[in-house]
């Protein structure tokens, strides 16, 4: 069992719009349920599921669920507001729901979304001038509809101060584990992850197109091979000429092929991958920035800093200050040491 120190339960409000993807409700609720089951006394979390009308609702998959309250009943403040997503781009709710979301977010310590729930919070103005993500399939739509939101299209989840958002469906588990870790520490989050038979965290900086996801789907073509090589070997010489030799094609052919499939140059992909690796190490370890630059393949802190400014508009030090995980100093130092060796 894991002990927690809070004297009162953390109240989590889940708002489910019409046509909701049921797994997103279940992912959050089951992770929090497991957290409650893993402590010796009391329950760290209280969860209320809210819909507009508060009556039984048919989900997108056809399963009917019963919420705990309507928006008219759930007027009191909660610690955390989470808006789960409907299947596909949502039909935007009425102003009454928008006003309720603004009120709840204004009273909460933190708030955010799962998957396409991001559209609702963006429409309510609650993601304005914030970084956010959503399911990769709809990220371009979110960015086009809400230009005041900085959309990061390939992240598992994003934290920007008290605001959070996650990618599609199962990424709700990653997000919820991060909230549990923030509230009650790594030990409880790890216990929940083990119970659910999932990784403790695919970090917020990890791409939705990560090496793990590529491996699961199989490496089916030459560009997949290159992407996997880059992800697994960031410290290698990853120049166009070297990688073209790896495939046995000309640099010009590889350049055209990569851009046609990925919509970006190979050099841009290599840099963005190295930035993602750096972000993970900055979030989860206390390794010196110089060592992180080396581990991610940048070679120098100057190169790392320039890449961060291009990609994120902040320095690596500023990024670590804002986004380093609770307990990062001890959580992955062994992993960092392995990367550096």
JSON list of N, CA, C and O in Angstrom, two decimals, residues 171-229:
[
{"chain": "A", "resi": 171, "resn": "UNK", "atom": "N", "xyz": [-4.22, 7.99, -24.30]},
{"chain": "A", "resi": 171, "resn": "UNK", "atom": "CA", "xyz": [-3.32, 8.97, -23.69]},
{"chain": "A", "resi": 171, "resn": "UNK", "atom": "C", "xyz": [-3.93, 9.56, -22.42]},
{"chain": "A", "resi": 171, "resn": "UNK", "atom": "O", "xyz": [-3.21, 10.17, -21.62]},
{"chain": "A", "resi": 172, "resn": "UNK", "atom": "N", "xyz": [-5.23, 9.37, -22.23]},
{"chain": "A", "resi": 172, "resn": "UNK", "atom": "CA", "xyz": [-5.87, 9.81, -20.98]},
{"chain": "A", "resi": 172, "resn": "UNK", "atom": "C", "xyz": [-5.25, 9.12, -19.78]},
{"chain": "A", "resi": 172, "resn": "UNK", "atom": "O", "xyz": [-5.17, 9.70, -18.69]},
{"chain": "A", "resi": 173, "resn": "UNK", "atom": "N", "xyz": [-4.79, 7.88, -19.95]},
{"chain": "A", "resi": 173, "resn": "UNK", "atom": "CA", "xyz": [-4.13, 7.17, -18.85]},
{"chain": "A", "resi": 173, "resn": "UNK", "atom": "C", "xyz": [-2.81, 7.84, -18.53]},
{"chain": "A", "resi": 173, "resn": "UNK", "atom": "O", "xyz": [-2.49, 8.08, -17.35]},
{"chain": "A", "resi": 174, "resn": "UNK", "atom": "N", "xyz": [-2.02, 8.18, -19.55]},
{"chain": "A", "resi": 174, "resn": "UNK", "atom": "CA", "xyz": [-0.74, 8.86, -19.32]},
{"chain": "A", "resi": 174, "resn": "UNK", "atom": "C", "xyz": [-0.96, 10.16, -18.56]},
{"chain": "A", "resi": 174, "resn": "UNK", "atom": "O", "xyz": [-0.24, 10.48, -17.61]},
{"chain": "A", "resi": 175, "resn": "UNK", "atom": "N", "xyz": [-1.95, 10.92, -19.01]},
{"chain": "A", "resi": 175, "resn": "UNK", "atom": "CA", "xyz": [-2.24, 12.20, -18.37]},
{"chain": "A", "resi": 175, "resn": "UNK", "atom": "C", "xyz": [-2.65, 11.99, -16.91]},
{"chain": "A", "resi": 175, "resn": "UNK", "atom": "O", "xyz": [-2.15, 12.67, -16.01]},
{"chain": "A", "resi": 176, "resn": "UNK", "atom": "N", "xyz": [-3.54, 11.04, -16.67]},
{"chain": "A", "resi": 176, "resn": "UNK", "atom": "CA", "xyz": [-4.03, 10.83, -15.31]},
{"chain": "A", "resi": 176, "resn": "UNK", "atom": "C", "xyz": [-2.91, 10.35, -14.39]},
{"chain": "A", "resi": 176, "resn": "UNK", "atom": "O", "xyz": [-2.82, 10.78, -13.23]},
{"chain": "A", "resi": 177, "resn": "UNK", "atom": "N", "xyz": [-2.02, 9.50, -14.88]},
{"chain": "A", "resi": 177, "resn": "UNK", "atom": "CA", "xyz": [-0.88, 9.07, -14.07]},
{"chain": "A", "resi": 177, "resn": "UNK", "atom": "C", "xyz": [0.00, 10.25, -13.70]},
{"chain": "A", "resi": 177, "resn": "UNK", "atom": "O", "xyz": [0.52, 10.33, -12.58]},
{"chain": "A", "resi": 178, "resn": "UNK", "atom": "N", "xyz": [0.15, 11.20, -14.62]},
{"chain": "A", "resi": 178, "resn": "UNK", "atom": "CA", "xyz": [0.97, 12.39, -14.30]},
{"chain": "A", "resi": 178, "resn": "UNK", "atom": "C", "xyz": [0.32, 13.23, -13.23]},
{"chain": "A", "resi": 178, "resn": "UNK", "atom": "O", "xyz": [1.00, 13.82, -12.38]},
{"chain": "A", "resi": 179, "resn": "UNK", "atom": "N", "xyz": [-1.02, 13.31, -13.24]},
{"chain": "A", "resi": 179, "resn": "UNK", "atom": "CA", "xyz": [-1.73, 14.06, -12.21]},
{"chain": "A", "resi": 179, "resn": "UNK", "atom": "C", "xyz": [-1.61, 13.37, -10.85]},
{"chain": "A", "resi": 179, "resn": "UNK", "atom": "O", "xyz": [-1.43, 14.02, -9.82]},
{"chain": "A", "resi": 180, "resn": "UNK", "atom": "N", "xyz": [-1.71, 12.04, -10.85]},
{"chain": "A", "resi": 180, "resn": "UNK", "atom": "CA", "xyz": [-1.54, 11.29, -9.61]},
{"chain": "A", "resi": 180, "resn": "UNK", "atom": "C", "xyz": [-0.14, 11.50, -9.05]},
{"chain": "A", "resi": 180, "resn": "UNK", "atom": "O", "xyz": [0.04, 11.71, -7.84]},
{"chain": "A", "resi": 181, "resn": "UNK", "atom": "N", "xyz": [0.86, 11.44, -9.92]},
{"chain": "A", "resi": 181, "resn": "UNK", "atom": "CA", "xyz": [2.23, 11.66, -9.47]},
{"chain": "A", "resi": 181, "resn": "UNK", "atom": "C", "xyz": [2.40, 13.06, -8.89]},
{"chain": "A", "resi": 181, "resn": "UNK", "atom": "O", "xyz": [3.04, 13.26, -7.85]},
{"chain": "A", "resi": 182, "resn": "UNK", "atom": "N", "xyz": [1.81, 14.04, -9.55]},
{"chain": "A", "resi": 182, "resn": "UNK", "atom": "CA", "xyz": [1.90, 15.42, -9.06]},
{"chain": "A", "resi": 182, "resn": "UNK", "atom": "C", "xyz": [1.24, 15.56, -7.70]},
{"chain": "A", "resi": 182, "resn": "UNK", "atom": "O", "xyz": [1.77, 16.25, -6.81]},
{"chain": "A", "resi": 183, "resn": "UNK", "atom": "N", "xyz": [0.12, 14.90, -7.49]},
{"chain": "A", "resi": 183, "resn": "UNK", "atom": "CA", "xyz": [-0.63, 15.04, -6.25]},
{"chain": "A", "resi": 183, "resn": "UNK", "atom": "C", "xyz": [-0.04, 14.24, -5.10]},
{"chain": "A", "resi": 183, "resn": "UNK", "atom": "O", "xyz": [0.03, 14.72, -3.96]},
{"chain": "A", "resi": 184, "resn": "UNK", "atom": "N", "xyz": [0.36, 13.00, -5.37]},
{"chain": "A", "resi": 184, "resn": "UNK", "atom": "CA", "xyz": [0.70, 12.08, -4.28]},
{"chain": "A", "resi": 184, "resn": "UNK", "atom": "C", "xyz": [2.04, 11.38, -4.44]},
{"chain": "A", "resi": 184, "resn": "UNK", "atom": "O", "xyz": [2.36, 10.51, -3.63]},
{"chain": "A", "resi": 185, "resn": "UNK", "atom": "N", "xyz": [2.78, 11.73, -5.46]},
{"chain": "A", "resi": 185, "resn": "UNK", "atom": "CA", "xyz": [4.12, 11.18, -5.58]},
{"chain": "A", "resi": 185, "resn": "UNK", "atom": "C", "xyz": [4.23, 10.01, -6.54]},
{"chain": "A", "resi": 185, "resn": "UNK", "atom": "O", "xyz": [3.24, 9.39, -6.95]},
{"chain": "A", "resi": 186, "resn": "UNK", "atom": "N", "xyz": [5.46, 9.71, -6.88]},
{"chain": "A", "resi": 186, "resn": "UNK", "atom": "CA", "xyz": [5.76, 8.70, -7.89]},
{"chain": "A", "resi": 186, "resn": "UNK", "atom": "C", "xyz": [5.37, 7.29, -7.44]},
{"chain": "A", "resi": 186, "resn": "UNK", "atom": "O", "xyz": [4.96, 6.47, -8.25]},
{"chain": "A", "resi": 187, "resn": "UNK", "atom": "N", "xyz": [5.49, 7.00, -6.15]},
{"chain": "A", "resi": 187, "resn": "UNK", "atom": "CA", "xyz": [5.22, 5.65, -5.68]},
{"chain": "A", "resi": 187, "resn": "UNK", "atom": "C", "xyz": [3.77, 5.24, -5.97]},
{"chain": "A", "resi": 187, "resn": "UNK", "atom": "O", "xyz": [3.51, 4.13, -6.44]},
{"chain": "A", "resi": 188, "resn": "UNK", "atom": "N", "xyz": [2.83, 6.14, -5.69]},
{"chain": "A", "resi": 188, "resn": "UNK", "atom": "CA", "xyz": [1.43, 5.82, -5.94]},
{"chain": "A", "resi": 188, "resn": "UNK", "atom": "C", "xyz": [1.16, 5.73, -7.43]},
{"chain": "A", "resi": 188, "resn": "UNK", "atom": "O", "xyz": [0.45, 4.82, -7.90]},
{"chain": "A", "resi": 189, "resn": "UNK", "atom": "N", "xyz": [1.71, 6.65, -8.21]},
{"chain": "A", "resi": 189, "resn": "UNK", "atom": "CA", "xyz": [1.51, 6.60, -9.66]},
{"chain": "A", "resi": 189, "resn": "UNK", "atom": "C", "xyz": [2.08, 5.31, -10.24]},
{"chain": "A", "resi": 189, "resn": "UNK", "atom": "O", "xyz": [1.46, 4.69, -11.12]},
{"chain": "A", "resi": 190, "resn": "UNK", "atom": "N", "xyz": [3.22, 4.89, -9.76]},
{"chain": "A", "resi": 190, "resn": "UNK", "atom": "CA", "xyz": [3.83, 3.65, -10.24]},
{"chain": "A", "resi": 190, "resn": "UNK", "atom": "C", "xyz": [2.98, 2.44, -9.86]},
{"chain": "A", "resi": 190, "resn": "UNK", "atom": "O", "xyz": [2.79, 1.51, -10.65]},
{"chain": "A", "resi": 191, "resn": "UNK", "atom": "N", "xyz": [2.42, 2.45, -8.64]},
{"chain": "A", "resi": 191, "resn": "UNK", "atom": "CA", "xyz": [1.55, 1.35, -8.22]},
{"chain": "A", "resi": 191, "resn": "UNK", "atom": "C", "xyz": [0.32, 1.25, -9.11]},
{"chain": "A", "resi": 191, "resn": "UNK", "atom": "O", "xyz": [-0.11, 0.15, -9.47]},
{"chain": "A", "resi": 192, "resn": "UNK", "atom": "N", "xyz": [-0.25, 2.39, -9.48]},
{"chain": "A", "resi": 192, "resn": "UNK", "atom": "CA", "xyz": [-1.42, 2.39, -10.37]},
{"chain": "A", "resi": 192, "resn": "UNK", "atom": "C", "xyz": [-1.02, 1.88, -11.75]},
{"chain": "A", "resi": 192, "resn": "UNK", "atom": "O", "xyz": [-1.73, 1.08, -12.36]},
{"chain": "A", "resi": 193, "resn": "UNK", "atom": "N", "xyz": [0.12, 2.35, -12.26]},
{"chain": "A", "resi": 193, "resn": "UNK", "atom": "CA", "xyz": [0.58, 1.92, -13.59]},
{"chain": "A", "resi": 193, "resn": "UNK", "atom": "C", "xyz": [0.79, 0.40, -13.63]},
{"chain": "A", "resi": 193, "resn": "UNK", "atom": "O", "xyz": [0.40, -0.26, -14.60]},
{"chain": "A", "resi": 194, "resn": "UNK", "atom": "N", "xyz": [1.39, -0.13, -12.57]},
{"chain": "A", "resi": 194, "resn": "UNK", "atom": "CA", "xyz": [1.60, -1.58, -12.53]},
{"chain": "A", "resi": 194, "resn": "UNK", "atom": "C", "xyz": [0.27, -2.33, -12.50]},
{"chain": "A", "resi": 194, "resn": "UNK", "atom": "O", "xyz": [0.11, -3.37, -13.15]},
{"chain": "A", "resi": 195, "resn": "UNK", "atom": "N", "xyz": [-0.68, -1.81, -11.76]},
{"chain": "A", "resi": 195, "resn": "UNK", "atom": "CA", "xyz": [-1.98, -2.45, -11.67]},
{"chain": "A", "resi": 195, "resn": "UNK", "atom": "C", "xyz": [-2.69, -2.45, -13.02]},
{"chain": "A", "resi": 195, "resn": "UNK", "atom": "O", "xyz": [-3.34, -3.43, -13.41]},
{"chain": "A", "resi": 196, "resn": "UNK", "atom": "N", "xyz": [-2.55, -1.35, -13.76]},
{"chain": "A", "resi": 196, "resn": "UNK", "atom": "CA", "xyz": [-3.19, -1.22, -15.08]},
{"chain": "A", "resi": 196, "resn": "UNK", "atom": "C", "xyz": [-2.36, -1.86, -16.19]},
{"chain": "A", "resi": 196, "resn": "UNK", "atom": "O", "xyz": [-2.79, -1.89, -17.34]},
{"chain": "A", "resi": 197, "resn": "UNK", "atom": "N", "xyz": [-1.16, -2.32, -15.84]},
{"chain": "A", "resi": 197, "resn": "UNK", "atom": "CA", "xyz": [-0.23, -2.94, -16.79]},
{"chain": "A", "resi": 197, "resn": "UNK", "atom": "C", "xyz": [0.09, -1.97, -17.94]},
{"chain": "A", "resi": 197, "resn": "UNK", "atom": "O", "xyz": [-0.05, -2.28, -19.12]},
{"chain": "A", "resi": 198, "resn": "UNK", "atom": "N", "xyz": [0.50, -0.77, -17.55]},
{"chain": "A", "resi": 198, "resn": "UNK", "atom": "CA", "xyz": [0.92, 0.24, -18.52]},
{"chain": "A", "resi": 198, "resn": "UNK", "atom": "C", "xyz": [2.23, 0.85, -18.04]},
{"chain": "A", "resi": 198, "resn": "UNK", "atom": "O", "xyz": [2.63, 0.68, -16.89]},
{"chain": "A", "resi": 199, "resn": "UNK", "atom": "N", "xyz": [2.89, 1.58, -18.92]},
{"chain": "A", "resi": 199, "resn": "UNK", "atom": "CA", "xyz": [4.05, 2.35, -18.53]},
{"chain": "A", "resi": 199, "resn": "UNK", "atom": "C", "xyz": [3.62, 3.42, -17.55]},
{"chain": "A", "resi": 199, "resn": "UNK", "atom": "O", "xyz": [2.52, 3.97, -17.65]},
{"chain": "A", "resi": 200, "resn": "UNK", "atom": "N", "xyz": [4.51, 3.77, -16.60]},
{"chain": "A", "resi": 200, "resn": "UNK", "atom": "CA", "xyz": [4.19, 4.86, -15.68]},
{"chain": "A", "resi": 200, "resn": "UNK", "atom": "C", "xyz": [3.97, 6.14, -16.46]},
{"chain": "A", "resi": 200, "resn": "UNK", "atom": "O", "xyz": [3.03, 6.88, -16.21]},
{"chain": "A", "resi": 201, "resn": "UNK", "atom": "N", "xyz": [4.84, 6.41, -17.41]},
{"chain": "A", "resi": 201, "resn": "UNK", "atom": "CA", "xyz": [4.65, 7.66, -18.16]},
{"chain": "A", "resi": 201, "resn": "UNK", "atom": "C", "xyz": [5.34, 7.58, -19.51]},
{"chain": "A", "resi": 201, "resn": "UNK", "atom": "O", "xyz": [6.52, 7.29, -19.59]},
{"chain": "A", "resi": 202, "resn": "UNK", "atom": "N", "xyz": [4.57, 7.81, -20.56]},
{"chain": "A", "resi": 202, "resn": "UNK", "atom": "CA", "xyz": [5.17, 8.25, -21.80]},
{"chain": "A", "resi": 202, "resn": "UNK", "atom": "C", "xyz": [5.20, 9.75, -21.64]},
{"chain": "A", "resi": 202, "resn": "UNK", "atom": "O", "xyz": [4.14, 10.39, -21.58]},
{"chain": "A", "resi": 203, "resn": "UNK", "atom": "N", "xyz": [6.34, 10.36, -21.50]},
{"chain": "A", "resi": 203, "resn": "UNK", "atom": "CA", "xyz": [6.41, 11.74, -21.04]},
{"chain": "A", "resi": 203, "resn": "UNK", "atom": "C", "xyz": [5.73, 12.72, -21.98]},
{"chain": "A", "resi": 203, "resn": "UNK", "atom": "O", "xyz": [5.53, 12.44, -23.16]},
{"chain": "A", "resi": 204, "resn": "UNK", "atom": "N", "xyz": [5.37, 13.89, -21.41]},
{"chain": "A", "resi": 204, "resn": "UNK", "atom": "CA", "xyz": [4.69, 14.91, -22.18]},
{"chain": "A", "resi": 204, "resn": "UNK", "atom": "C", "xyz": [5.44, 15.31, -23.42]},
{"chain": "A", "resi": 204, "resn": "UNK", "atom": "O", "xyz": [4.86, 15.73, -24.41]},
{"chain": "A", "resi": 205, "resn": "UNK", "atom": "N", "xyz": [6.76, 15.19, -23.38]},
{"chain": "A", "resi": 205, "resn": "UNK", "atom": "CA", "xyz": [7.58, 15.53, -24.54]},
{"chain": "A", "resi": 205, "resn": "UNK", "atom": "C", "xyz": [7.68, 14.44, -25.57]},
{"chain": "A", "resi": 205, "resn": "UNK", "atom": "O", "xyz": [8.32, 14.62, -26.58]},
{"chain": "A", "resi": 206, "resn": "UNK", "atom": "N", "xyz": [7.09, 13.27, -25.32]},
{"chain": "A", "resi": 206, "resn": "UNK", "atom": "CA", "xyz": [7.23, 12.18, -26.28]},
{"chain": "A", "resi": 206, "resn": "UNK", "atom": "C", "xyz": [6.21, 12.29, -27.39]},
{"chain": "A", "resi": 206, "resn": "UNK", "atom": "O", "xyz": [5.05, 12.59, -27.17]},
{"chain": "A", "resi": 207, "resn": "UNK", "atom": "N", "xyz": [6.67, 12.02, -28.58]},
{"chain": "A", "resi": 207, "resn": "UNK", "atom": "CA", "xyz": [5.81, 12.15, -29.74]},
{"chain": "A", "resi": 207, "resn": "UNK", "atom": "C", "xyz": [4.73, 11.08, -29.78]},
{"chain": "A", "resi": 207, "resn": "UNK", "atom": "O", "xyz": [4.93, 9.96, -29.34]},
{"chain": "A", "resi": 208, "resn": "UNK", "atom": "N", "xyz": [3.56, 11.43, -30.34]},
{"chain": "A", "resi": 208, "resn": "UNK", "atom": "CA", "xyz": [2.54, 10.43, -30.65]},
{"chain": "A", "resi": 208, "resn": "UNK", "atom": "C", "xyz": [3.05, 9.46, -31.71]},
{"chain": "A", "resi": 208, "resn": "UNK", "atom": "O", "xyz": [2.52, 8.38, -31.89]},
{"chain": "A", "resi": 209, "resn": "UNK", "atom": "N", "xyz": [4.11, 9.85, -32.42]},
{"chain": "A", "resi": 209, "resn": "UNK", "atom": "CA", "xyz": [4.74, 8.99, -33.41]},
{"chain": "A", "resi": 209, "resn": "UNK", "atom": "C", "xyz": [6.05, 8.46, -32.86]},
{"chain": "A", "resi": 209, "resn": "UNK", "atom": "O", "xyz": [7.08, 8.47, -33.51]},
{"chain": "A", "resi": 210, "resn": "UNK", "atom": "N", "xyz": [6.06, 8.03, -31.61]},
{"chain": "A", "resi": 210, "resn": "UNK", "atom": "CA", "xyz": [7.29, 7.64, -30.92]},
{"chain": "A", "resi": 210, "resn": "UNK", "atom": "C", "xyz": [7.83, 6.32, -31.43]},
{"chain": "A", "resi": 210, "resn": "UNK", "atom": "O", "xyz": [7.16, 5.56, -32.13]},
{"chain": "A", "resi": 211, "resn": "UNK", "atom": "N", "xyz": [9.06, 6.01, -31.00]},
{"chain": "A", "resi": 211, "resn": "UNK", "atom": "CA", "xyz": [9.68, 4.75, -31.38]},
{"chain": "A", "resi": 211, "resn": "UNK", "atom": "C", "xyz": [8.84, 3.57, -30.92]},
{"chain": "A", "resi": 211, "resn": "UNK", "atom": "O", "xyz": [8.71, 2.56, -31.62]},
{"chain": "A", "resi": 212, "resn": "UNK", "atom": "N", "xyz": [8.26, 3.69, -29.72]},
{"chain": "A", "resi": 212, "resn": "UNK", "atom": "CA", "xyz": [7.45, 2.59, -29.20]},
{"chain": "A", "resi": 212, "resn": "UNK", "atom": "C", "xyz": [6.24, 2.34, -30.09]},
{"chain": "A", "resi": 212, "resn": "UNK", "atom": "O", "xyz": [5.89, 1.20, -30.38]},
{"chain": "A", "resi": 213, "resn": "UNK", "atom": "N", "xyz": [5.59, 3.42, -30.56]},
{"chain": "A", "resi": 213, "resn": "UNK", "atom": "CA", "xyz": [4.42, 3.25, -31.41]},
{"chain": "A", "resi": 213, "resn": "UNK", "atom": "C", "xyz": [4.80, 2.73, -32.79]},
{"chain": "A", "resi": 213, "resn": "UNK", "atom": "O", "xyz": [4.08, 1.93, -33.38]},
{"chain": "A", "resi": 214, "resn": "UNK", "atom": "N", "xyz": [5.93, 3.18, -33.28]},
{"chain": "A", "resi": 214, "resn": "UNK", "atom": "CA", "xyz": [6.41, 2.67, -34.57]},
{"chain": "A", "resi": 214, "resn": "UNK", "atom": "C", "xyz": [6.69, 1.18, -34.45]},
{"chain": "A", "resi": 214, "resn": "UNK", "atom": "O", "xyz": [6.33, 0.38, -35.31]},
{"chain": "A", "resi": 215, "resn": "UNK", "atom": "N", "xyz": [7.35, 0.78, -33.36]},
{"chain": "A", "resi": 215, "resn": "UNK", "atom": "CA", "xyz": [7.69, -0.62, -33.17]},
{"chain": "A", "resi": 215, "resn": "UNK", "atom": "C", "xyz": [6.43, -1.48, -33.10]},
{"chain": "A", "resi": 215, "resn": "UNK", "atom": "O", "xyz": [6.39, -2.60, -33.62]},
{"chain": "A", "resi": 216, "resn": "UNK", "atom": "N", "xyz": [5.37, -0.97, -32.46]},
{"chain": "A", "resi": 216, "resn": "UNK", "atom": "CA", "xyz": [4.14, -1.73, -32.33]},
{"chain": "A", "resi": 216, "resn": "UNK", "atom": "C", "xyz": [3.47, -1.93, -33.69]},
{"chain": "A", "resi": 216, "resn": "UNK", "atom": "O", "xyz": [2.84, -2.95, -33.94]},
{"chain": "A", "resi": 217, "resn": "UNK", "atom": "N", "xyz": [3.59, -0.94, -34.56]},
{"chain": "A", "resi": 217, "resn": "UNK", "atom": "CA", "xyz": [2.92, -1.03, -35.85]},
{"chain": "A", "resi": 217, "resn": "UNK", "atom": "C", "xyz": [3.78, -1.72, -36.91]},
{"chain": "A", "resi": 217, "resn": "UNK", "atom": "O", "xyz": [3.31, -2.01, -38.00]},
{"chain": "A", "resi": 218, "resn": "UNK", "atom": "N", "xyz": [5.07, -1.95, -36.57]},
{"chain": "A", "resi": 218, "resn": "UNK", "atom": "CA", "xyz": [5.96, -2.58, -37.52]},
{"chain": "A", "resi": 218, "resn": "UNK", "atom": "C", "xyz": [6.67, -1.56, -38.38]},
{"chain": "A", "resi": 218, "resn": "UNK", "atom": "O", "xyz": [6.12, -0.52, -38.71]},
{"chain": "A", "resi": 219, "resn": "UNK", "atom": "N", "xyz": [7.91, -1.86, -38.72]},
{"chain": "A", "resi": 219, "resn": "UNK", "atom": "CA", "xyz": [8.68, -0.97, -39.59]},
{"chain": "A", "resi": 219, "resn": "UNK", "atom": "C", "xyz": [8.50, -1.47, -41.00]},
{"chain": "A", "resi": 219, "resn": "UNK", "atom": "O", "xyz": [9.09, -2.46, -41.42]},
{"chain": "A", "resi": 220, "resn": "UNK", "atom": "N", "xyz": [7.63, -0.79, -41.74]},
{"chain": "A", "resi": 220, "resn": "UNK", "atom": "CA", "xyz": [7.16, -1.33, -43.02]},
{"chain": "A", "resi": 220, "resn": "UNK", "atom": "C", "xyz": [7.82, -0.72, -44.23]},
{"chain": "A", "resi": 220, "resn": "UNK", "atom": "O", "xyz": [7.63, -1.20, -45.34]},
{"chain": "A", "resi": 221, "resn": "UNK", "atom": "N", "xyz": [8.57, 0.35, -44.07]},
{"chain": "A", "resi": 221, "resn": "UNK", "atom": "CA", "xyz": [9.15, 1.00, -45.24]},
{"chain": "A", "resi": 221, "resn": "UNK", "atom": "C", "xyz": [10.46, 1.67, -44.91]},
{"chain": "A", "resi": 221, "resn": "UNK", "atom": "O", "xyz": [10.86, 1.76, -43.74]},
{"chain": "A", "resi": 222, "resn": "UNK", "atom": "N", "xyz": [11.15, 2.18, -45.92]},
{"chain": "A", "resi": 222, "resn": "UNK", "atom": "CA", "xyz": [12.46, 2.80, -45.69]},
{"chain": "A", "resi": 222, "resn": "UNK", "atom": "C", "xyz": [12.40, 4.03, -44.80]},
{"chain": "A", "resi": 222, "resn": "UNK", "atom": "O", "xyz": [13.32, 4.26, -44.00]},
{"chain": "A", "resi": 223, "resn": "UNK", "atom": "N", "xyz": [11.35, 4.83, -44.91]},
{"chain": "A", "resi": 223, "resn": "UNK", "atom": "CA", "xyz": [11.27, 6.03, -44.07]},
{"chain": "A", "resi": 223, "resn": "UNK", "atom": "C", "xyz": [11.01, 5.64, -42.62]},
{"chain": "A", "resi": 223, "resn": "UNK", "atom": "O", "xyz": [11.55, 6.26, -41.69]},
{"chain": "A", "resi": 224, "resn": "UNK", "atom": "N", "xyz": [10.19, 4.59, -42.38]},
{"chain": "A", "resi": 224, "resn": "UNK", "atom": "CA", "xyz": [10.02, 4.09, -41.02]},
{"chain": "A", "resi": 224, "resn": "UNK", "atom": "C", "xyz": [11.36, 3.65, -40.43]},
{"chain": "A", "resi": 224, "resn": "UNK", "atom": "O", "xyz": [11.65, 3.89, -39.25]},
{"chain": "A", "resi": 225, "resn": "UNK", "atom": "N", "xyz": [12.17, 2.99, -41.24]},
{"chain": "A", "resi": 225, "resn": "UNK", "atom": "CA", "xyz": [13.49, 2.55, -40.77]},
{"chain": "A", "resi": 225, "resn": "UNK", "atom": "C", "xyz": [14.35, 3.74, -40.37]},
{"chain": "A", "resi": 225, "resn": "UNK", "atom": "O", "xyz": [15.02, 3.72, -39.34]},
{"chain": "A", "resi": 226, "resn": "UNK", "atom": "N", "xyz": [14.30, 4.80, -41.17]},
{"chain": "A", "resi": 226, "resn": "UNK", "atom": "CA", "xyz": [15.09, 5.99, -40.86]},
{"chain": "A", "resi": 226, "resn": "UNK", "atom": "C", "xyz": [14.58, 6.66, -39.59]},
{"chain": "A", "resi": 226, "resn": "UNK", "atom": "O", "xyz": [15.37, 7.05, -38.72]},
{"chain": "A", "resi": 227, "resn": "UNK", "atom": "N", "xyz": [13.27, 6.77, -39.46]},
{"chain": "A", "resi": 227, "resn": "UNK", "atom": "CA", "xyz": [12.71, 7.42, -38.27]},
{"chain": "A", "resi": 227, "resn": "UNK", "atom": "C", "xyz": [13.09, 6.65, -37.01]},
{"chain": "A", "resi": 227, "resn": "UNK", "atom": "O", "xyz": [13.45, 7.24, -35.99]},
{"chain": "A", "resi": 228, "resn": "UNK", "atom": "N", "xyz": [13.00, 5.33, -37.07]},
{"chain": "A", "resi": 228, "resn": "UNK", "atom": "CA", "xyz": [13.34, 4.51, -35.91]},
{"chain": "A", "resi": 228, "resn": "UNK", "atom": "C", "xyz": [14.83, 4.63, -35.60]},
{"chain": "A", "resi": 228, "resn": "UNK", "atom": "O", "xyz": [15.22, 4.72, -34.42]},
{"chain": "A", "resi": 229, "resn": "UNK", "atom": "N", "xyz": [15.65, 4.66, -36.62]},
{"chain": "A", "resi": 229, "resn": "UNK", "atom": "CA", "xyz": [17.08, 4.83, -36.41]},
{"chain": "A", "resi": 229, "resn": "UNK", "atom": "C", "xyz": [17.39, 6.16, -35.72]},
{"chain": "A", "resi": 229, "resn": "UNK", "atom": "O", "xyz": [18.20, 6.23, -34.79]}
]
